[in-house]
Coordinates of C-alpha atoms in Angstrom, one line a residue:
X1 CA 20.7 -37.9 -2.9
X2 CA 19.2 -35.7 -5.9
X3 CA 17.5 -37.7 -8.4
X4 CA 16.4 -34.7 -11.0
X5 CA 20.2 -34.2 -11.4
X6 CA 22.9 -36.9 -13.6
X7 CA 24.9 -36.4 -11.1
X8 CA 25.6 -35.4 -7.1
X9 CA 28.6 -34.0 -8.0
X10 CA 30.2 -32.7 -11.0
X11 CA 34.1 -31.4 -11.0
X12 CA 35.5 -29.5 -14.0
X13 CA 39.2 -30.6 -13.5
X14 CA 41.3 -33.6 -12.3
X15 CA 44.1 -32.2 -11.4
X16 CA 45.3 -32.8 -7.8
X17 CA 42.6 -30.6 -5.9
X18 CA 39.6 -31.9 -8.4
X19 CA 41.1 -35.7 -7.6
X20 CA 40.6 -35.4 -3.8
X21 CA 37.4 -33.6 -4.1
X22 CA 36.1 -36.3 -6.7
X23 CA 37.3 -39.1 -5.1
X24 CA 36.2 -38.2 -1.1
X25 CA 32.9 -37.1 -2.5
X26 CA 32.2 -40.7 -3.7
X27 CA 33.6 -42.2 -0.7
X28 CA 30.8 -39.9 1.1
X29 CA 28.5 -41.6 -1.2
X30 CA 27.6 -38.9 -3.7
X31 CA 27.5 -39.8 -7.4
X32 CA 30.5 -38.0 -9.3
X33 CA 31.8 -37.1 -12.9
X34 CA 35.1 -35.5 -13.3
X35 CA 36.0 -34.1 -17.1
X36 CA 39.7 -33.3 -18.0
X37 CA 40.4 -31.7 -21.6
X38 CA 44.5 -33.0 -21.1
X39 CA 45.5 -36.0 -18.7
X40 CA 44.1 -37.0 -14.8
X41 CA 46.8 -35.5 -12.7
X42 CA 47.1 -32.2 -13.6
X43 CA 50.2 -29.4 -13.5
X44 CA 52.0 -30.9 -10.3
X45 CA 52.1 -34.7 -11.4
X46 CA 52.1 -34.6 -15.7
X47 CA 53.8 -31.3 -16.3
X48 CA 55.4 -29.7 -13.1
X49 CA 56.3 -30.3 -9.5
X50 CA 57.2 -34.3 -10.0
X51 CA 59.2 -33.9 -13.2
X52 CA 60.3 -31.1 -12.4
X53 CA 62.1 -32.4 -9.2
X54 CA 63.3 -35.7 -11.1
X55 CA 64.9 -33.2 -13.3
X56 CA 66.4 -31.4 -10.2
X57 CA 68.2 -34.8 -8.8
X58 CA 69.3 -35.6 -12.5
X59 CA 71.1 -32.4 -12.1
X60 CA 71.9 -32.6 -9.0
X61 CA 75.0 -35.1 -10.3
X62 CA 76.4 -32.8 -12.1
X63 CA 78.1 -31.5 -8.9
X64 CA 78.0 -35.0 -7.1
X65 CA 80.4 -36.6 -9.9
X66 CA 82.5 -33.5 -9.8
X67 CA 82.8 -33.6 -6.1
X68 CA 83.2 -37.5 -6.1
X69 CA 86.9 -36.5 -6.8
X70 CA 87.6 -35.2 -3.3
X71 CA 86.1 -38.3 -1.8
X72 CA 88.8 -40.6 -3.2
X73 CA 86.2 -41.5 -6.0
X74 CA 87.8 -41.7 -10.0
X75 CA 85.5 -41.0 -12.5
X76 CA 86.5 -41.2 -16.1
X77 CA 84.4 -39.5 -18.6
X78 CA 81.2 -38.7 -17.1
X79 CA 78.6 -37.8 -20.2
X80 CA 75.1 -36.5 -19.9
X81 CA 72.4 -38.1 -22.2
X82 CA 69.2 -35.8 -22.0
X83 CA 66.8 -38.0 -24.3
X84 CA 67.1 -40.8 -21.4
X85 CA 66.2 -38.1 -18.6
X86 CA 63.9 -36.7 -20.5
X87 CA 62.2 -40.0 -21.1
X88 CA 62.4 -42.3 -17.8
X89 CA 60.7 -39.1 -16.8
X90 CA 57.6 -39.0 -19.3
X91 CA 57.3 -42.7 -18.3
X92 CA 56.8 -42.3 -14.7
X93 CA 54.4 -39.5 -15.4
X94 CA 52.5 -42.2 -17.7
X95 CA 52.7 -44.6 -14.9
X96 CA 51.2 -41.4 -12.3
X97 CA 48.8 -40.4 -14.4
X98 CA 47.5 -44.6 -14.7
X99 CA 47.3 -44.3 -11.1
X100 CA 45.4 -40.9 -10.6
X101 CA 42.8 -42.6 -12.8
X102 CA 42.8 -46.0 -11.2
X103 CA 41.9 -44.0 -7.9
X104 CA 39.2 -42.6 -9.3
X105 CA 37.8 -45.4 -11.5
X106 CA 38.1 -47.4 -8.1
X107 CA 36.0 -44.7 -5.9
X108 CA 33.3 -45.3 -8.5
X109 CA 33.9 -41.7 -10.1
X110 CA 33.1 -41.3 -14.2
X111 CA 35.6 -39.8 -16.0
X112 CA 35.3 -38.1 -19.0
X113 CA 37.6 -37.1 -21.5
X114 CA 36.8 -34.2 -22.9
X115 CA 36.5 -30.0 -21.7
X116 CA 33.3 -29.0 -20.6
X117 CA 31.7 -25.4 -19.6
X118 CA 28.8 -24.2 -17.3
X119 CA 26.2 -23.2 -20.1
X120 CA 23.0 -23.0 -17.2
X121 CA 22.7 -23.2 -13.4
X122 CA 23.0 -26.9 -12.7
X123 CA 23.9 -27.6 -16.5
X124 CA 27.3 -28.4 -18.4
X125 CA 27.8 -28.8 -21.9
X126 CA 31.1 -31.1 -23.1
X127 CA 33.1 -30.6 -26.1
X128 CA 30.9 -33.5 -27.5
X129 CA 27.7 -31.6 -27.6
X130 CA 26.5 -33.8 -24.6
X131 CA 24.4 -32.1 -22.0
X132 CA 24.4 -33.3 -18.1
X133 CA 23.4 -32.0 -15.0
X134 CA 24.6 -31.6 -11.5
X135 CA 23.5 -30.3 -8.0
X136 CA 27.0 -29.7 -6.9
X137 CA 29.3 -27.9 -9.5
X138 CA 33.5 -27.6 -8.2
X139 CA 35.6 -26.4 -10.7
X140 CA 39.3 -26.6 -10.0
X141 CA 40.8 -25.7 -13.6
X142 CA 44.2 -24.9 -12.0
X143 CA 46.2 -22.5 -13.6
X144 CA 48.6 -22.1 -16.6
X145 CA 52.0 -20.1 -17.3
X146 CA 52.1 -16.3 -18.0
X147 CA 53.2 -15.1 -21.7
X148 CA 54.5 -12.1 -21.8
X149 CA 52.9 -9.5 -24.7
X150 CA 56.0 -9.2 -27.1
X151 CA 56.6 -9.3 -30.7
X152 CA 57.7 -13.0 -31.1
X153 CA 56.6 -14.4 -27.9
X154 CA 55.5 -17.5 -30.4
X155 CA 59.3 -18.3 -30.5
X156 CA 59.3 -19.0 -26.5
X157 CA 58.2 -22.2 -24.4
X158 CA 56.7 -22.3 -21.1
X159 CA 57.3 -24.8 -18.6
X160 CA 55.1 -27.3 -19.8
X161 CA 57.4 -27.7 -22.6
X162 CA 60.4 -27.6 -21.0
X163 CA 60.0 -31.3 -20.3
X164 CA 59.4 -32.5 -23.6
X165 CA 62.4 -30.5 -25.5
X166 CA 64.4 -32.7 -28.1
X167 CA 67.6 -31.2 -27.4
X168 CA 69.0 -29.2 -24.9
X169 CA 69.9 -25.6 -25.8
X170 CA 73.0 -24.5 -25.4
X171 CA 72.2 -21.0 -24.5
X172 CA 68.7 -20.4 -22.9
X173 CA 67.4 -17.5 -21.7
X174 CA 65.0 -17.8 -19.2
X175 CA 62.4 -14.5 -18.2
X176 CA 61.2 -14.2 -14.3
X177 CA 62.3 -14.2 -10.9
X178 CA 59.8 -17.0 -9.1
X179 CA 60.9 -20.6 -8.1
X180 CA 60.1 -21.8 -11.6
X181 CA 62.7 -19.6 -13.0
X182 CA 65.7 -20.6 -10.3
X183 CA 64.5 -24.2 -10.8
X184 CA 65.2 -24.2 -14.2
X185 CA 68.0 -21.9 -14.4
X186 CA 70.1 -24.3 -11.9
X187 CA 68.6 -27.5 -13.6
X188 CA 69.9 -26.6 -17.2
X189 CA 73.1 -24.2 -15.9
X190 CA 74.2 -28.1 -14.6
X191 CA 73.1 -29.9 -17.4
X192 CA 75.8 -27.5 -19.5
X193 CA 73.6 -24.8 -21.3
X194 CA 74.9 -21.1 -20.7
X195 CA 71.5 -19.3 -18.7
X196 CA 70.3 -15.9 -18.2
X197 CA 68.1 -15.2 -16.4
X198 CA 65.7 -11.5 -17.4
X199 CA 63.6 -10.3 -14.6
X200 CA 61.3 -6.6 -14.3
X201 CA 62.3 -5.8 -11.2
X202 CA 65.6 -6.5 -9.5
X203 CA 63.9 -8.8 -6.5
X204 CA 64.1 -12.4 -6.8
X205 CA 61.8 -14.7 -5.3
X206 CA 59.1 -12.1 -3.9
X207 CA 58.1 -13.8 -0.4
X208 CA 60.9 -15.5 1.0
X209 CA 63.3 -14.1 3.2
X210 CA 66.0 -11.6 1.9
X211 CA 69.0 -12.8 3.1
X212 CA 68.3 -16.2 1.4
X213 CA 67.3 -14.4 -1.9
X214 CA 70.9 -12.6 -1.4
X215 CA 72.5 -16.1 -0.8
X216 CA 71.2 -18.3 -3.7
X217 CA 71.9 -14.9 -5.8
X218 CA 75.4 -14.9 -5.1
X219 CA 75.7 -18.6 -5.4
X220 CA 73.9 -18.5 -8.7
X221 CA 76.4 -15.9 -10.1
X222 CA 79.3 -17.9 -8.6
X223 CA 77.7 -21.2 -10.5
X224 CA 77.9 -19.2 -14.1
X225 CA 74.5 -17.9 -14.3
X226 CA 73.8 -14.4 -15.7
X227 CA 71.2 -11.9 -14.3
X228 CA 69.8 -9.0 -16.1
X229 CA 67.4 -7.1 -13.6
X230 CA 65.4 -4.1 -15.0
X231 CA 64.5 -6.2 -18.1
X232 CA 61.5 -6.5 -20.2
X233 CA 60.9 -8.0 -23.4
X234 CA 61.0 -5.6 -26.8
X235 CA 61.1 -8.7 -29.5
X236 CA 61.9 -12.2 -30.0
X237 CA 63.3 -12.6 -33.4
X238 CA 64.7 -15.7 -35.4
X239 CA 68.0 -15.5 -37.1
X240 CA 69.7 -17.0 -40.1
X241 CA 71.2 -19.5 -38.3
X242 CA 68.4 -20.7 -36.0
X243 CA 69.2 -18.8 -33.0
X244 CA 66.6 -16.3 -31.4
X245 CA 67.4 -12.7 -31.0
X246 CA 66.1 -11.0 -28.0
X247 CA 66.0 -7.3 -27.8
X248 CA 64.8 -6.1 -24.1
X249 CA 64.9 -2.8 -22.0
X250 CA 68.0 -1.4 -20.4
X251 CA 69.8 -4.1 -21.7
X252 CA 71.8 -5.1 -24.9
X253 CA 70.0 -7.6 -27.4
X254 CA 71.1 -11.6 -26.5
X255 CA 71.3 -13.9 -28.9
X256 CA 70.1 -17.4 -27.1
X257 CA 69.1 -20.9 -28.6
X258 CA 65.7 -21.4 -26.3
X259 CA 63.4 -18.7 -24.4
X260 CA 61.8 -19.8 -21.4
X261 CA 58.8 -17.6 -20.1
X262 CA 58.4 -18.3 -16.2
X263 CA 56.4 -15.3 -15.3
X264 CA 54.0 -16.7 -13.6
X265 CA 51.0 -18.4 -13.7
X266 CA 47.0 -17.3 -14.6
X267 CA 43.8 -18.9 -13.2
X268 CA 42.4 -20.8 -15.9
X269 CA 38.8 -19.0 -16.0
X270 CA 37.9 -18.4 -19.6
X271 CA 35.8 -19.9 -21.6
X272 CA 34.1 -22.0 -18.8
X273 CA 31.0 -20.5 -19.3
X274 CA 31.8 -18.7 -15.5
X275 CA 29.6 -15.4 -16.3
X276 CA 26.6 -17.4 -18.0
X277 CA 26.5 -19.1 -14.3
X278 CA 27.6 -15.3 -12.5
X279 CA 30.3 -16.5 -10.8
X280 CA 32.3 -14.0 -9.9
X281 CA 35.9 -13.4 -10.5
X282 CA 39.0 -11.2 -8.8
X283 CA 41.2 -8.5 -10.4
X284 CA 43.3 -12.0 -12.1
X285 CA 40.8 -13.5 -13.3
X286 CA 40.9 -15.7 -10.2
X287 CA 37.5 -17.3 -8.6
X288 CA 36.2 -15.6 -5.7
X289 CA 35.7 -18.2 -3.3
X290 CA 34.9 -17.5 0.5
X291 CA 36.7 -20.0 4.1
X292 CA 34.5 -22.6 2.4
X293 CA 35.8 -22.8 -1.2
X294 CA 32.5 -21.4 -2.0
X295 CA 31.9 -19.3 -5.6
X296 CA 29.2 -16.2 -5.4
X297 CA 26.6 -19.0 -6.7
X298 CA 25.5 -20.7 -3.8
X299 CA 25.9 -24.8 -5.4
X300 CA 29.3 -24.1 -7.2
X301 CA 32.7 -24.0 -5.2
X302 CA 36.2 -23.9 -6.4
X303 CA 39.4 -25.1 -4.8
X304 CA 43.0 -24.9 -5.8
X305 CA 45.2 -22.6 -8.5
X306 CA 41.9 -21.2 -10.3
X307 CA 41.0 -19.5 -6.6
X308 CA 44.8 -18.3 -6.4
X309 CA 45.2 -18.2 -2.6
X310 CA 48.6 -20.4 -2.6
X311 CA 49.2 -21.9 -5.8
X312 CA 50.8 -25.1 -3.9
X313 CA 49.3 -28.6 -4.8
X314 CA 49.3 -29.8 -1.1
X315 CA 46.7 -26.7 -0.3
X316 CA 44.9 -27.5 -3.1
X317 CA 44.9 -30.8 -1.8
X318 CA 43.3 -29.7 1.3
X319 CA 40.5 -27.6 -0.2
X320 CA 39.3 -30.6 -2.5
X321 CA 39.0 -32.8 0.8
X322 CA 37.9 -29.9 3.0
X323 CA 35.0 -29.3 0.0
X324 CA 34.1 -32.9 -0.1
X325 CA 33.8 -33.1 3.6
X326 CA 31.9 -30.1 4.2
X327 CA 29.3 -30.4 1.2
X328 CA 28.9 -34.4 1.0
X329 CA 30.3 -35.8 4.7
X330 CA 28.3 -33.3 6.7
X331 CA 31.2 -31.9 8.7
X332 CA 31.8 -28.2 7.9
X333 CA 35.9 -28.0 7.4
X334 CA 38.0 -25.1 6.8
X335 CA 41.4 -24.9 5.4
X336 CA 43.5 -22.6 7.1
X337 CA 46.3 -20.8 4.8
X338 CA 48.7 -19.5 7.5
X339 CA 52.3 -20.9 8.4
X340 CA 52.1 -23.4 5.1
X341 CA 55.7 -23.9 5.2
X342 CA 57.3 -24.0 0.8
X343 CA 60.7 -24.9 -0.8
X344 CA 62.4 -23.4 -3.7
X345 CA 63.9 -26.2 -5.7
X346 CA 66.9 -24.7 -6.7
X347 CA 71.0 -25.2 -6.7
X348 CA 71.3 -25.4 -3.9
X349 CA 67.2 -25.4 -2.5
X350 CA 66.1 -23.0 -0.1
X351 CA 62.7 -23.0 2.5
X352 CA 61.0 -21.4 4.4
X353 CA 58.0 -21.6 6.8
X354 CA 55.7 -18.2 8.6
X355 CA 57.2 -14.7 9.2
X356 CA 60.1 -13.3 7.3
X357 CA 62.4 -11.0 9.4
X358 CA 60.8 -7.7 7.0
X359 CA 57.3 -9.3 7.8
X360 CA 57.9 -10.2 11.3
X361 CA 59.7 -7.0 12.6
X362 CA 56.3 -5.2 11.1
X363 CA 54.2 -7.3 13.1
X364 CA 56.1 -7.2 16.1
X365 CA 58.0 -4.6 16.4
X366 CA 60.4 -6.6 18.7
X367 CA 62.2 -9.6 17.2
X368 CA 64.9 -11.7 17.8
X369 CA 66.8 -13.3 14.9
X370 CA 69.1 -15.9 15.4
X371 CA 71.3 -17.6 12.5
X372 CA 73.8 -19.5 11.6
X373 CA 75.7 -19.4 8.4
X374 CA 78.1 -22.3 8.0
X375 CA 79.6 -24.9 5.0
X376 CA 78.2 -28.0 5.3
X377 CA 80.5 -30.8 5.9
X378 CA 80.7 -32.3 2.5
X379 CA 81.5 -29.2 0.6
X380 CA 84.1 -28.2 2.9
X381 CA 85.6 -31.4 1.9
X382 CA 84.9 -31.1 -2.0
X383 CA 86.4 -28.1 -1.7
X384 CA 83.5 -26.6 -2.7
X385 CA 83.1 -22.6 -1.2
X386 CA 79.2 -23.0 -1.0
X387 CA 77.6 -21.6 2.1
X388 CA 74.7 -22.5 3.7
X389 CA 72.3 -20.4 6.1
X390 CA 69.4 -20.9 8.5
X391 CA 67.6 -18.2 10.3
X392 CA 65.2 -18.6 12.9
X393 CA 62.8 -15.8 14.1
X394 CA 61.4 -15.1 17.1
X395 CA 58.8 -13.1 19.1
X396 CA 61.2 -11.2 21.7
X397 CA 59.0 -11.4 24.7
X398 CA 57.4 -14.9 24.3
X399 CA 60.5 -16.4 22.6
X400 CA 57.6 -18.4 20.4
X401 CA 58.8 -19.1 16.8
X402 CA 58.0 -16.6 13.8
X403 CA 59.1 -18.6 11.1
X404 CA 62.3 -20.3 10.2
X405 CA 64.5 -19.7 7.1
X406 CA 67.2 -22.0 5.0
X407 CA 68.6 -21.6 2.2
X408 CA 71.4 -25.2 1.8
X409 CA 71.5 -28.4 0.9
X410 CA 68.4 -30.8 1.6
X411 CA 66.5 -27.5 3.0
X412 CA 63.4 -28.7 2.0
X413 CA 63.6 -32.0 3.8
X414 CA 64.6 -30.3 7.5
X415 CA 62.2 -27.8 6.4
X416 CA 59.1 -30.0 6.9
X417 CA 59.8 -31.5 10.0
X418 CA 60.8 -28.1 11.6
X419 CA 57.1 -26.5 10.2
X420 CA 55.4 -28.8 12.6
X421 CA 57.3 -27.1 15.2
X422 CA 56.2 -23.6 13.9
X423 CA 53.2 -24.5 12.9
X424 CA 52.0 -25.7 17.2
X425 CA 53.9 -22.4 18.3
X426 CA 57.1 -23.7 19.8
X427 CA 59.4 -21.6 21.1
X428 CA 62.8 -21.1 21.1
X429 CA 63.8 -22.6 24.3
X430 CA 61.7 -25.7 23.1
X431 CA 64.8 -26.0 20.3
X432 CA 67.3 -25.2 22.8
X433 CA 66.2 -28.3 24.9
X434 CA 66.4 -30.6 22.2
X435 CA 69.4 -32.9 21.7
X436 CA 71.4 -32.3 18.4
X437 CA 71.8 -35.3 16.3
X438 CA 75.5 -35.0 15.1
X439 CA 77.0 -34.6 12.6
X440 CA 73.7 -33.3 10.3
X441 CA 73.0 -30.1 8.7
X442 CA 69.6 -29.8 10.8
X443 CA 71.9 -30.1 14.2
X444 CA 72.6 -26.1 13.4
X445 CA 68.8 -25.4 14.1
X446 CA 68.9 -26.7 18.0
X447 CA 72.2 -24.9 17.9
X448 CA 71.2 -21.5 17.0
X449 CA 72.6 -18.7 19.2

């Protein structure tokens, strides 16, 4: 390999796309530097997907205990202790983020501490002053969570500190309509706090299907939480007695003890020293990559939220190994973004994987949707008047599967197995033929009619 340069390979970034990269580069044989300005792991393992989820099944018994009752099960004063959560959280993240860099200390890759920036073609600069120099450049700086422009928007938090609160606030207002937003409205709804949730427009989670935007809004409502559609921020203002006032459009002002921006999430480009190289970036501030993760300077490639095609750590995932295989293991890979199948971890969860009916029937034309919309088993017993619903859409003349919809309990899990199907083109006879395991949630997806 290159001996002019320090290094084969140099990755700005060790979150989970800059990980893979780093460490399949070096088992291709390339000599490889990662720098990270926080911790090795990035948004999904230190501050987002894996605590956010433990957070999720912590709330998750909030209902459990409650419907425990029905099951012949006496529970005497249940109490919720968030300062334990909070921490056996933190302490698995410590232990992931040991790990991450144990995998790459392992593969042979240096890692250095500190933030660094493009400051010549092949040359990067660290916080340190150090100079060093690479033949391959990837930068996969993820991304990082909208603030809205408002008087006062020093008085919110973001999800990154969401997981590090001291105390739970009783009243929290939380501003957007994506997954992070329903995540954390249903995560702090069951942990007791009274939730709103503020959102511009009066659609919630832009990309899934509607009916299961209409379901877990409904739910939502039924579960206490508040929705004010039409909203945007005026001012966030203290007040005497530690509570923040929010004033807003079409809406009267709230007073709330926490504000919780979920608006989501920018590419983190600036201050890399991205127009010194001429890289060039999108309307967002996104890199423009092409199939290959490629920037607009032929040695530099990107992968992951900083390119925002899907901001989902298993793609990123994908184009950090695809990278490393095509550049360093001389086999030219693509990633290809269609059909990736996502969850919504929310109370309860909802999935989805390929066409929505909207999309579909615009593709088509000719659709044929079948669902079923039923209560699973255990609420009917807990008494509990929560209804779940699958949808599965088809192409009318082939009968192939469009996508499939879900919106109930354990959605995500089913969800993966049946994006297999979707993803090899299936059909809906191929469903039909196959023997329902009973009794299961999933059984109502080979029993569509």
């Amino acid at each position: 390999m290159a001996d002019q340069y320090d290094y084969d390979l140099f990755t700005i970034g060790a979150g989970s796309g800059g990980v893979r990269a780093s460490r399949v580069a070096a088992a291709h044989g390339a000599k490889v530097a990662i720098a990270e300005e926080h911790r090795v792991g990035g948004t999904c393992v230190i501050r987002g997907c894996v605590p956010k989820k433990m957070l999720v099944y912590g709330a998750h018994f909030a209902e459990d205990l409650e419907d425990a009752k029905a099951f012949g099960w006496t529970i005497d004063n249940p109490r919720f202790d968030w300062a334990t959560l909070r921490d056996n959280v933190l302490r698995d993240v410590d232990r992931l983020n040991g790990l991450y860099t144990e995998t790459l200390e392992n593969h042979g890759v240096e890692i250095i501490n500190e933030r660094a920036e493009l400051t010549g073609p092949h040359e990067i600069t660290l916080a340190s002053g150090r100079k060093v120099t690479a033949k391959h450049i990837l930068v996969a700086t993820g991304a990082r969570p909208h603030i809205p422009a408002c008087p006062g928007n020093e008085l919110g938090i973001t999800s990154n500190e969401a997981f590090h609160l001291d105390a739970l606030p009783p009243r929290i207002l939380i501003a957007g309509g994506g997954y992070i937003a329903n995540e954390f409205a249903g995560i702090f709804n069951e942990f007791g706090s009274q939730v709103t949730i503020i959102n511009r427009s009066d659609k919630l989670l832009r990309g899934y299907d509607e009916a299961l935007r209409d379901r877990l809004l409904q739910i939502s409502v039924m579960k206490g939480i508040d929705f004010r559609f039409h909203a945007e921020f005026r001012g966030i203002e203290q007040t005497d007695d530690g509570g923040l006032k929010v004033s807003m459009t079409n809406h009267d002002d709230l007073v709330v003890d926490g504000v919780l921006f979920a608006t989501g999430r920018v590419p983190n480009t600036e201050g890399l020293g991205l127009d010194k190289a001429g890289v060039k970036l999108g309307a967002k501030g996104e890199i423009v990559v092409d199939e290959f993760s490629k920037t607009s300077v032929d040695h530099i490639y990107a992968v992951g939220d900083v390119t925002n095609r899907v901001q989902l750590t298993p793609v990123a995932i994908r184009e950090g190994q695809a990278f490393a295989d095509t550049v360093f293991g001389g086999k030219p890979t693509k990633v290809d973004h269609s059909c990736i199948p996502a969850a919504v971890f929310s109370h309860p969860p909802l999935a989805g994987v390929g066409l929505t009916e909207d999309e579909a029937r615009n593709k088509y034309g000719s659709v044929r949707v079948y669902q079923s919309d039923f209560r699973p088993m255990k609420n009917v017993l807990a008494g509990r008047n929560e209804r779940a619903l699958y949808k599965m859409i088809c192409d009318e003349d082939s009968g192939r599967i469009l996508g499939i919809h879900m919106i109930g309990p354990e959605a995500a899990e089913i969800m993966q197995a049946a994006a297999v199907a979707v993803k090899a083109g299936l059909t809906k006879a191929d469903f039909d033929a196959t023997v329902a395991i009973h009794p299961t949630m999933a059984e109502e997806l080979v029993l569509l009619r």
